[in-house]
Tab-separated table of C-alpha atoms in Angstrom:
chain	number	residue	atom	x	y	z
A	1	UNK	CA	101.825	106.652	127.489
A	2	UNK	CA	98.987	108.199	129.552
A	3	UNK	CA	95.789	109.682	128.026
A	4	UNK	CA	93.261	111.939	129.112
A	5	UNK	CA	89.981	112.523	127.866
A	6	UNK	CA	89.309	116.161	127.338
A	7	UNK	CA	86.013	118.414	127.783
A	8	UNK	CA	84.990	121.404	127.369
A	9	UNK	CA	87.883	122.765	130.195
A	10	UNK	CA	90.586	121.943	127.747
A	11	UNK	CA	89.360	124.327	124.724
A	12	UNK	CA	92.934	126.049	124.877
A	13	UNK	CA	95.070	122.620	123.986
A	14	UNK	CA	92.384	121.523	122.241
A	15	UNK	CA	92.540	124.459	119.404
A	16	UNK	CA	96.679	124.277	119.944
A	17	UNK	CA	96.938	120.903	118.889
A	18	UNK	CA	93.806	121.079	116.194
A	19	UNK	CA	96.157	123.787	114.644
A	20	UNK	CA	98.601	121.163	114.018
A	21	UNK	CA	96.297	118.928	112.510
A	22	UNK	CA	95.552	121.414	109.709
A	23	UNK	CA	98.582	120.148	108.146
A	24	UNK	CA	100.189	122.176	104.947
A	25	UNK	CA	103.542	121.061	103.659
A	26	UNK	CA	106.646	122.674	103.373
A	27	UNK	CA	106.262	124.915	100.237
A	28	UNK	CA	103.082	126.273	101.430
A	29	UNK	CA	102.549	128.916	104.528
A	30	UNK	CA	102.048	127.612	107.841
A	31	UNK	CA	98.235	128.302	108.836
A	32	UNK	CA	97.711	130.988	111.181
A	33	UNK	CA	95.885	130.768	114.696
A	34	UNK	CA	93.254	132.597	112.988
A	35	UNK	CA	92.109	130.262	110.756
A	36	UNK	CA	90.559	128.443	113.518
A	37	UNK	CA	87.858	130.912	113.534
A	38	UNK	CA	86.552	129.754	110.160
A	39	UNK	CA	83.006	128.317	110.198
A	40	UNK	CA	84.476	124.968	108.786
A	41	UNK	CA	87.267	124.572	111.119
A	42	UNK	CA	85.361	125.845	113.825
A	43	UNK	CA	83.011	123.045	113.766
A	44	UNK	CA	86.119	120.817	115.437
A	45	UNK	CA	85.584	122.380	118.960
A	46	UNK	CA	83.060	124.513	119.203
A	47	UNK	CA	80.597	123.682	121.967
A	48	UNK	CA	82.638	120.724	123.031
A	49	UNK	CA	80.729	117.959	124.787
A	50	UNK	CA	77.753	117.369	122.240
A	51	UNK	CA	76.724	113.556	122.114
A	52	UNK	CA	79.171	111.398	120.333
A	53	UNK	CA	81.656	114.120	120.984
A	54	UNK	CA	84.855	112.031	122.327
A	55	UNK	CA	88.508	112.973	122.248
A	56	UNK	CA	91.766	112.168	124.218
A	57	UNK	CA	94.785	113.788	124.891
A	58	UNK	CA	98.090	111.918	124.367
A	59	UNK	CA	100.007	113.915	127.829
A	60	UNK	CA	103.820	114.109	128.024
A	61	UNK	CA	105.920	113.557	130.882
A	62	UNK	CA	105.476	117.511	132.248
A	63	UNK	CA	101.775	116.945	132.234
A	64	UNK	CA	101.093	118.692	129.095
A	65	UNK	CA	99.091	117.564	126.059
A	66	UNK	CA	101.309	116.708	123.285
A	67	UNK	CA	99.055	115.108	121.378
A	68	UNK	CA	95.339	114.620	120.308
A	69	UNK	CA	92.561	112.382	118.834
A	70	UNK	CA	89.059	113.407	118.360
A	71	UNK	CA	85.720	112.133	116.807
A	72	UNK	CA	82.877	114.759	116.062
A	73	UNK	CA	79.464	114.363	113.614
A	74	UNK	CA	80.096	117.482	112.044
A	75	UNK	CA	79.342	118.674	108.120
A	76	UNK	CA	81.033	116.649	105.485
A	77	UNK	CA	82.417	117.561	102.030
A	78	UNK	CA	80.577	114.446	100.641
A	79	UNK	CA	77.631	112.621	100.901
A	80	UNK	CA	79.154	109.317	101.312
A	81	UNK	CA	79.806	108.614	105.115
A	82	UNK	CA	78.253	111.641	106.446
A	83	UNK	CA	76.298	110.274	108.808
A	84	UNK	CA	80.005	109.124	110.213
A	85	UNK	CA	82.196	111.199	112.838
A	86	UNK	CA	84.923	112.991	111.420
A	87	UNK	CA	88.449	112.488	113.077
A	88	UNK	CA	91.037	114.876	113.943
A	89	UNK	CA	94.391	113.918	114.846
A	90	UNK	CA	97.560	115.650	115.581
A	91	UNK	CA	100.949	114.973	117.724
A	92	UNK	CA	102.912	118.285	118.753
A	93	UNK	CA	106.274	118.615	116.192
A	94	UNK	CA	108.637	117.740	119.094
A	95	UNK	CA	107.306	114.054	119.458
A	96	UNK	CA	106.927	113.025	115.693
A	97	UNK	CA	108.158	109.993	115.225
A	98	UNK	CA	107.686	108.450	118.996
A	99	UNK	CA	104.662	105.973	117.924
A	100	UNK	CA	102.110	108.491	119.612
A	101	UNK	CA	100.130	108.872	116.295
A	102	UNK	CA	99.277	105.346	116.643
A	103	UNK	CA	98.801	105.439	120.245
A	104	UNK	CA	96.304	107.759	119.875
A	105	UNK	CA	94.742	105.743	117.252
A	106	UNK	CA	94.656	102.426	119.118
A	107	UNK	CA	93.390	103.985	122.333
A	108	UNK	CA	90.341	105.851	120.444
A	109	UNK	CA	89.876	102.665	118.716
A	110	UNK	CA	89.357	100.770	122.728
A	111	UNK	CA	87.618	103.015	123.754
A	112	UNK	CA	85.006	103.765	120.841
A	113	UNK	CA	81.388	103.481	121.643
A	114	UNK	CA	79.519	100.359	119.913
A	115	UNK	CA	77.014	102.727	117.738
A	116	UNK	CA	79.699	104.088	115.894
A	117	UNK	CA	79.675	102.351	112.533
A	118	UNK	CA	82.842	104.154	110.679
A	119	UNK	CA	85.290	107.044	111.170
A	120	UNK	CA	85.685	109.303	108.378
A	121	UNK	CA	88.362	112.208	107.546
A	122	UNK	CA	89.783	114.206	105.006
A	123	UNK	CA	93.731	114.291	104.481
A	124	UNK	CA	96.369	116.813	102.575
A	125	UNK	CA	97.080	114.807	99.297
A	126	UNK	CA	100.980	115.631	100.342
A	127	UNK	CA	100.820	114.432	104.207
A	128	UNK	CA	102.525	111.196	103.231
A	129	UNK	CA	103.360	110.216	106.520
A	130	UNK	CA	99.409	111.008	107.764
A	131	UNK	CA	98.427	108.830	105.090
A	132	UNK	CA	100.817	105.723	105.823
A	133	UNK	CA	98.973	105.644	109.419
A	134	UNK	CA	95.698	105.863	107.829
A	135	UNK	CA	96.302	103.056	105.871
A	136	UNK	CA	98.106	101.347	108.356
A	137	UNK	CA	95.060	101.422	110.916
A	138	UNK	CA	92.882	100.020	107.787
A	139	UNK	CA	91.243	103.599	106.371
A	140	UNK	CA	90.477	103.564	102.396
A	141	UNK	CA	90.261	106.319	100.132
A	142	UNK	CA	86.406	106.585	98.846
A	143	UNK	CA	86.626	110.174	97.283
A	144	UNK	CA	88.338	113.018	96.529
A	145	UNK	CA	86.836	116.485	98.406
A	146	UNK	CA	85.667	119.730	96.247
A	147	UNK	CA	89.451	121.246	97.757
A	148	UNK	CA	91.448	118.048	96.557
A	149	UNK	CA	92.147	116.301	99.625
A	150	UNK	CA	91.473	112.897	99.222
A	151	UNK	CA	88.031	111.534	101.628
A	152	UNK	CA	89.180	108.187	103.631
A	153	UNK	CA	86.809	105.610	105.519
A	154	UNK	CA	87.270	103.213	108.233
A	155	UNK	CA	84.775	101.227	109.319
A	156	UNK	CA	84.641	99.779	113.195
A	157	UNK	CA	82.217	97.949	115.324
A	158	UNK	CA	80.225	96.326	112.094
C-alpha cells in the first residue's frame, strides 16, 4: 500500500474522502456535499497546513486517493482531551474491507510526531465496524457528545 501525505494542493480529495467519513447508516439520508460547508465540519480542512496539521492519503493502484487519515487541533464537543488532535478517517466504499482502515491507522501511528500526547474523535453510535477498529487500535470511550456520538481517546507517545 503506498501513502502520500497531503497539503494544501489536495483540498479536492481531501473534502471527497472527509465526506465519507461523516458516516450515517442506512436508515438515515446520505449527507450532502454541502454539509461540508458547515462551520463544524469545516474546521477538518480549512486552511490546511496549520502546525500539527498531518494527514495521509491511502492511493490506489490508478494513482488516486482511496483513502484518508488526518489529525487536526480543532474545537471539541468536550472538555476532556481538547487540547488533543481530532482524527478523521475514511476509506472510499469500493475498498471496504481490504485492511486499508488499519493501514491508515498504523502508518499515522509511525509517523506521529513525539509531542502528540493522545488522538481523540467522535464516532456514529451505529458505525459498528468504525468502532471495532477503534477499539482494535486501543481507543476508549470517555464520553458521550451533546449529539450522542460517543467521545473515544487514545493515548500515544506517553
Amino acid at each position: 500500500m503506498k501513502f502520500h501525505q497531503f497539503n494544501v494542493s489536495d483540498i479536492d480529495a481531501q473534502k471527497r474522502l472527509l465526506l465519507i467519513a461523516l458516516w450515517t447508516p442506512e436508515d438515515e439520508p446520505d449527507n450532502s456535499p454541502e454539509v461540508l460547508e458547515l462551520p463544524h465540519i469545516k474546521e477538518y480542512f480549512e486552511n490546511w497546513g496549520q502546525e500539527g496539521d498531518m494527514g495521509l492519503f491511502a492511493v490506489g493502484a490508478n494513482g488516486e486517493a482511496i483513502g484518508i487519515v488526518q489529525l487536526r487541533y480543532k474545537s471539541c464537543l468536550t472538555e476532556s482531551y481538547s487540547e488533543y488532535p481530532e482524527l478523521a478517517i475514511a476509506v472510499a466504499p469500493a475498498y471496504h474491507g481490504q485492511g486499508i482502515a488499519s493501514a491508515l491507522m498504523r502508518e499515522l501511528l509511525e509517523r506521529i510526531d513525539v509531542t502528540v500526547k493522545g488522538i481523540r474523535l467522535g464516532v456514529h453510535p451505529k458505525n459498528t465496524v468504525a468502532m471495532a477498529l477503534y477499539k482494535k487500535f486501543g481507543f476508549k470511550v470517555y464520553d458521550t457528545g451533546k449529539n450522542g456520538f460517543p467521545q473515544l481517546v487514545m493515548k500515544v507517545n506517553t
